[in-house]
């Protein structure tokens, strides 16, 4: 006999949900049962993000650093940064230099956060990515290169952070009265443009995930590039026509986890069956997470300090 020759097996959303319900001993009858299963599936992938590093969600990114700019946004679907370097040069002259991650408490103790030089330390500020519209508006017209922005009020703005005016995201590093100072325009992939003062053009505050580097870059643009490897959020559950954002080796674990999630929402499921489904889920997660790991040898180097 010959084999199929195919290695493309997966489960679309409908088959995945049906398999999970069958494991729980439930027959799918209504559209709501699919809807609630899809919601549970999204919650399940969020739980996976809290369980550790999922290798298939690692992505590389880079940020070209500007002279005097301390804070830089990173993608809003970032869970955390794993590694990072400061890159100088390009092509065959490219050099990657280590940059050390520090905590907020360590970063806050630096007496001069505006000191300049090649960045050697970074604090990762893991914000929510959420935003809200304020009652403040642009009180004076600005051009695309202006670095001072006058608002009707700054009373409900953080001391430093990101705002959006129309479609442009702007970083401001200081506040004085009703003015935002030391602004860096066109942040987060947007374009710096002019904006006309208007009492109906309200400012939006953005709590973007970001990095703060120290010291502040002292070289012109393109001299330093912050290169990082990040964990991103898993994509939302499919809609019945798309696959799940997981590798094939975790399909069994996904089905087991969804079956357990669905069972705890049903009052007609016996407690011993729920316990069995939970145990099966934990076993499948152990198998999947043990396989989904780095296979390279680890090397530990002691850090020696002398006074």
Short mmCIF file of C-alpha atoms in Angstrom, two decimals:
data_model
loop_
_atom_site.label_atom_id
_atom_site.label_comp_id
_atom_site.label_asym_id
_atom_site.label_seq_id
_atom_site.Cartn_x
_atom_site.Cartn_y
_atom_site.Cartn_z
CA UNK A 1 0.00 0.00 0.00
CA UNK A 2 1.08 3.55 -0.60
CA UNK A 3 0.76 6.39 1.91
CA UNK A 4 -1.24 9.54 1.30
CA UNK A 5 1.85 11.65 0.75
CA UNK A 6 0.07 14.58 2.42
CA UNK A 7 1.07 16.27 5.69
CA UNK A 8 -1.45 19.10 5.69
CA UNK A 9 -3.98 17.84 8.24
CA UNK A 10 -5.49 20.51 10.46
CA UNK A 11 -8.86 21.30 12.00
CA UNK A 12 -10.91 24.25 10.91
CA UNK A 13 -12.98 26.04 13.53
CA UNK A 14 -16.10 23.94 13.00
CA UNK A 15 -14.30 20.60 13.27
CA UNK A 16 -12.27 21.79 16.24
CA UNK A 17 -15.37 22.84 18.18
CA UNK A 18 -17.23 19.65 17.33
CA UNK A 19 -14.30 17.52 18.51
CA UNK A 20 -14.08 19.47 21.77
CA UNK A 21 -17.82 19.12 22.45
CA UNK A 22 -17.73 15.39 21.68
CA UNK A 23 -14.92 14.87 24.19
CA UNK A 24 -17.08 16.57 26.80
CA UNK A 25 -20.01 14.33 25.88
CA UNK A 26 -22.07 17.20 24.48
CA UNK A 27 -23.99 17.30 21.21
CA UNK A 28 -23.77 20.58 19.32
CA UNK A 29 -27.27 21.77 18.43
CA UNK A 30 -27.38 25.58 18.31
CA UNK A 31 -25.44 28.44 16.83
CA UNK A 32 -24.91 29.86 20.30
CA UNK A 33 -22.89 26.78 21.25
CA UNK A 34 -20.47 27.62 18.44
CA UNK A 35 -20.38 31.25 19.54
CA UNK A 36 -19.58 30.47 23.17
CA UNK A 37 -16.96 27.91 22.08
CA UNK A 38 -15.23 30.52 19.94
CA UNK A 39 -15.15 32.86 22.92
CA UNK A 40 -13.64 30.13 25.09
CA UNK A 41 -11.06 29.43 22.40
CA UNK A 42 -9.87 33.04 22.52
CA UNK A 43 -9.63 32.88 26.31
CA UNK A 44 -7.67 29.65 26.04
CA UNK A 45 -4.99 31.19 23.81
CA UNK A 46 -4.67 34.08 26.29
CA UNK A 47 -4.03 31.52 29.01
CA UNK A 48 -1.31 29.97 26.85
CA UNK A 49 0.42 33.36 26.64
CA UNK A 50 0.62 33.34 30.45
CA UNK A 51 2.04 29.81 30.60
CA UNK A 52 5.39 30.71 29.08
CA UNK A 53 7.21 31.22 25.80
CA UNK A 54 5.39 29.96 22.70
CA UNK A 55 8.11 29.67 20.10
CA UNK A 56 5.84 30.19 17.10
CA UNK A 57 4.91 33.67 18.36
CA UNK A 58 8.48 35.02 18.34
CA UNK A 59 9.01 37.85 15.86
CA UNK A 60 11.92 40.15 15.15
CA UNK A 61 11.51 43.91 14.90
CA UNK A 62 13.65 47.01 14.83
CA UNK A 63 13.41 50.69 15.68
CA UNK A 64 15.60 53.39 14.16
CA UNK A 65 16.58 55.66 17.03
CA UNK A 66 16.53 59.46 16.94
CA UNK A 67 18.87 61.87 18.66
CA UNK A 68 17.46 62.84 22.05
CA UNK A 69 14.43 60.50 21.89
CA UNK A 70 14.21 58.37 25.02
CA UNK A 71 10.89 56.54 24.55
CA UNK A 72 9.89 54.44 21.54
CA UNK A 73 6.62 52.56 20.92
CA UNK A 74 6.56 48.85 20.15
CA UNK A 75 3.66 46.95 18.50
CA UNK A 76 0.52 46.92 20.64
CA UNK A 77 0.15 43.13 20.32
CA UNK A 78 3.51 42.61 22.03
CA UNK A 79 3.44 40.41 25.13
CA UNK A 80 7.08 40.93 26.06
CA UNK A 81 10.58 41.31 24.65
CA UNK A 82 12.93 38.33 24.86
CA UNK A 83 16.21 39.75 23.59
CA UNK A 84 17.51 43.01 22.19
CA UNK A 85 20.67 44.63 20.85
CA UNK A 86 21.83 48.01 19.59
CA UNK A 87 22.89 47.73 15.95
CA UNK A 88 25.38 50.07 14.33
CA UNK A 89 26.40 50.08 10.69
CA UNK A 90 24.83 47.91 8.01
CA UNK A 91 25.55 45.00 5.69
CA UNK A 92 29.12 43.71 6.16
CA UNK A 93 29.96 46.52 8.62
CA UNK A 94 26.99 45.73 10.85
CA UNK A 95 27.75 45.30 14.56
CA UNK A 96 25.25 44.20 17.24
CA UNK A 97 26.05 45.37 20.76
CA UNK A 98 24.32 44.05 23.88
CA UNK A 99 21.85 46.33 25.67
CA UNK A 100 20.86 45.30 29.19
CA UNK A 101 17.25 45.20 30.34
CA UNK A 102 16.56 46.91 33.66
CA UNK A 103 13.49 47.19 35.86
CA UNK A 104 11.35 50.28 36.39
CA UNK A 105 12.79 50.70 39.89
CA UNK A 106 16.33 50.69 38.50
CA UNK A 107 15.50 53.05 35.64
CA UNK A 108 13.80 55.48 38.01
CA UNK A 109 17.04 55.89 40.02
CA UNK A 110 19.06 57.31 37.11
CA UNK A 111 19.69 60.92 38.12
CA UNK A 112 20.00 62.24 34.55
CA UNK A 113 17.70 60.42 32.14
CA UNK A 114 18.63 62.92 29.41
CA UNK A 115 22.30 61.94 29.46
CA UNK A 116 23.48 61.21 25.92
CA UNK A 117 25.58 58.43 24.43
CA UNK A 118 25.17 54.98 22.95
CA UNK A 119 22.19 53.33 24.70
CA UNK A 120 23.36 50.53 26.99
CA UNK A 121 20.23 49.87 29.08
CA UNK A 122 16.52 49.56 28.34
CA UNK A 123 13.36 49.48 30.42
CA UNK A 124 10.37 47.76 28.80
CA UNK A 125 7.14 49.54 29.74
CA UNK A 126 4.40 46.90 29.22
CA UNK A 127 1.32 49.05 28.75
CA UNK A 128 -2.14 47.87 27.67
CA UNK A 129 -2.26 49.47 24.24
CA UNK A 130 -5.60 51.04 25.16
CA UNK A 131 -6.55 54.66 24.45
CA UNK A 132 -9.13 57.22 25.51
CA UNK A 133 -10.30 60.55 24.12
CA UNK A 134 -9.82 63.57 26.35
CA UNK A 135 -11.66 66.89 26.47
CA UNK A 136 -8.45 68.73 25.50
CA UNK A 137 -8.05 70.04 21.97
CA UNK A 138 -5.38 71.63 19.81
CA UNK A 139 -5.31 75.32 20.72
CA UNK A 140 -2.71 76.46 18.18
CA UNK A 141 -2.03 75.29 14.63
CA UNK A 142 1.12 73.20 14.19
CA UNK A 143 3.22 72.19 11.19
CA UNK A 144 4.69 68.74 10.50
CA UNK A 145 8.06 69.62 12.11
CA UNK A 146 6.89 71.52 15.19
CA UNK A 147 8.11 70.02 18.48
CA UNK A 148 5.97 72.17 20.81
CA UNK A 149 2.21 71.61 20.90
CA UNK A 150 -0.24 73.92 22.66
CA UNK A 151 -3.45 72.37 23.97
CA UNK A 152 -6.50 73.86 25.63
CA UNK A 153 -5.54 71.92 28.78
CA UNK A 154 -3.02 69.30 29.89
CA UNK A 155 -4.62 68.55 33.26
CA UNK A 156 -5.76 65.05 32.26
CA UNK A 157 -2.61 63.99 30.43
CA UNK A 158 0.27 61.90 31.84
CA UNK A 159 3.56 63.71 32.48
CA UNK A 160 5.02 62.04 29.39
CA UNK A 161 3.54 59.71 26.81
CA UNK A 162 1.80 59.34 23.46
CA UNK A 163 -1.15 61.26 22.06
CA UNK A 164 -2.99 61.09 18.75
CA UNK A 165 -4.17 64.16 16.86
CA UNK A 166 -6.28 63.19 13.87
CA UNK A 167 -4.28 60.25 12.41
CA UNK A 168 -0.86 61.15 13.78
CA UNK A 169 0.63 59.67 16.94
CA UNK A 170 3.02 61.98 18.77
CA UNK A 171 5.44 61.37 21.63
CA UNK A 172 5.83 64.21 24.11
CA UNK A 173 8.57 64.07 26.72
CA UNK A 174 7.69 67.07 28.92
CA UNK A 175 4.70 69.20 29.93
CA UNK A 176 4.81 72.89 30.81
CA UNK A 177 1.53 74.67 31.43
CA UNK A 178 -0.70 73.90 28.47
CA UNK A 179 2.21 72.99 26.22
CA UNK A 180 3.71 69.62 25.31
CA UNK A 181 7.47 69.95 24.85
CA UNK A 182 10.22 67.93 23.15
CA UNK A 183 7.73 66.19 20.87
CA UNK A 184 8.70 63.53 18.35
CA UNK A 185 6.28 63.42 15.47
CA UNK A 186 4.95 60.56 13.37
CA UNK A 187 5.30 57.78 15.91
CA UNK A 188 3.92 54.23 15.79
CA UNK A 189 4.00 54.03 12.01
CA UNK A 190 2.08 57.28 11.43
CA UNK A 191 3.13 60.32 9.36
CA UNK A 192 3.89 63.79 10.69
CA UNK A 193 1.54 66.32 9.11
CA UNK A 194 0.19 69.77 9.92
CA UNK A 195 -2.88 70.17 12.14
CA UNK A 196 -5.23 73.14 12.42
CA UNK A 197 -6.39 74.41 15.80
CA UNK A 198 -9.98 73.38 16.43
CA UNK A 199 -12.16 73.18 19.57
CA UNK A 200 -13.73 70.01 18.15
CA UNK A 201 -10.45 68.20 17.43
CA UNK A 202 -9.96 66.36 20.71
CA UNK A 203 -6.72 64.70 21.75
CA UNK A 204 -6.53 60.94 22.32
CA UNK A 205 -4.17 59.53 24.94
CA UNK A 206 -2.50 56.23 24.02
CA UNK A 207 -1.05 53.81 26.54
CA UNK A 208 1.30 52.16 24.05
CA UNK A 209 3.78 49.45 25.04
CA UNK A 210 7.16 51.11 24.75
CA UNK A 211 10.84 51.04 25.61
CA UNK A 212 12.85 53.67 27.46
CA UNK A 213 16.56 53.65 26.64
CA UNK A 214 19.47 55.06 28.61
CA UNK A 215 21.46 57.03 27.82
CA UNK A 216 19.54 58.98 25.20
CA UNK A 217 20.94 58.42 21.67
CA UNK A 218 23.57 61.01 20.82
CA UNK A 219 23.93 60.26 17.11
CA UNK A 220 21.80 61.31 14.12
CA UNK A 221 19.08 59.07 12.73
CA UNK A 222 20.12 55.66 11.33
CA UNK A 223 23.26 55.53 13.49
CA UNK A 224 21.66 53.35 16.17
CA UNK A 225 18.96 50.74 15.58
CA UNK A 226 17.22 48.93 18.43
CA UNK A 227 16.75 45.34 17.23
CA UNK A 228 14.51 43.09 19.31
CA UNK A 229 12.86 39.69 19.41
CA UNK A 230 9.38 39.77 20.89
CA UNK A 231 6.53 37.51 21.87
CA UNK A 232 3.37 38.56 20.06
CA UNK A 233 -0.22 37.75 20.91
CA UNK A 234 -1.77 34.77 19.15
CA UNK A 235 -4.27 35.75 16.51
CA UNK A 236 -7.98 35.54 17.29
CA UNK A 237 -9.90 32.32 16.79
CA UNK A 238 -10.88 31.66 13.19
CA UNK A 239 -14.32 32.31 11.75
CA UNK A 240 -14.85 28.89 10.18
CA UNK A 241 -12.95 29.69 6.98
CA UNK A 242 -9.46 30.24 8.46
CA UNK A 243 -7.08 28.06 10.46
CA UNK A 244 -5.95 28.66 14.03
CA UNK A 245 -2.71 30.54 14.66
CA UNK A 246 -0.94 27.50 16.14
CA UNK A 247 1.41 24.83 14.75
CA UNK A 248 -0.03 21.37 14.01
CA UNK A 249 1.74 19.82 16.99
CA UNK A 250 -0.48 21.75 19.41
CA UNK A 251 -3.85 20.88 17.84
CA UNK A 252 -4.47 18.02 20.28
CA UNK A 253 -3.69 20.27 23.23
CA UNK A 254 -5.98 22.97 21.84
CA UNK A 255 -8.87 20.51 21.53
CA UNK A 256 -8.28 19.16 25.04
CA UNK A 257 -8.15 22.65 26.53
CA UNK A 258 -11.28 23.80 24.73
CA UNK A 259 -13.16 20.67 25.82
CA UNK A 260 -12.24 21.39 29.44
CA UNK A 261 -13.22 25.06 29.13
CA UNK A 262 -16.60 24.10 27.67
CA UNK A 263 -17.28 21.48 30.33
CA UNK A 264 -16.94 23.91 33.25
CA UNK A 265 -19.64 26.11 31.70
CA UNK A 266 -22.21 23.31 31.59
CA UNK A 267 -24.11 22.47 34.79
CA UNK A 268 -25.07 19.08 33.36
CA UNK A 269 -21.48 17.83 33.13
CA UNK A 270 -20.51 15.54 36.02
CA UNK A 271 -17.64 16.83 38.22
CA UNK A 272 -15.61 13.66 37.69
CA UNK A 273 -15.78 14.15 33.92
CA UNK A 274 -14.66 17.77 34.31
CA UNK A 275 -11.73 16.56 36.43
CA UNK A 276 -10.85 13.99 33.76
CA UNK A 277 -10.93 16.62 31.01
CA UNK A 278 -8.75 18.96 33.07
CA UNK A 279 -6.22 16.19 33.71
CA UNK A 280 -6.15 15.34 30.01
CA UNK A 281 -5.65 19.01 29.13
CA UNK A 282 -2.75 19.37 31.56
CA UNK A 283 -1.15 16.20 30.20
CA UNK A 284 -1.49 17.40 26.61
CA UNK A 285 -0.06 20.80 27.57
CA UNK A 286 2.91 19.12 29.24
CA UNK A 287 3.58 17.08 26.09
CA UNK A 288 3.17 20.09 23.78
CA UNK A 289 5.17 22.58 25.86
CA UNK A 290 7.99 20.08 26.39
CA UNK A 291 8.31 19.69 22.64
CA UNK A 292 7.86 23.41 21.88
CA UNK A 293 11.13 24.54 23.40
CA UNK A 294 14.63 25.52 22.38
CA UNK A 295 16.80 22.50 21.62
CA UNK A 296 20.12 24.36 21.75
CA UNK A 297 22.57 23.76 24.59
CA UNK A 298 22.50 26.31 27.39
CA UNK A 299 25.58 28.15 28.59
CA UNK A 300 25.79 29.97 31.93
CA UNK A 301 28.40 32.66 32.46
CA UNK A 302 28.86 34.07 35.98
CA UNK A 303 28.84 37.83 36.32
CA UNK A 304 31.83 39.00 38.34
CA UNK A 305 31.74 42.30 40.23
CA UNK A 306 34.74 43.90 41.90
CA UNK A 307 34.85 46.91 44.17
#
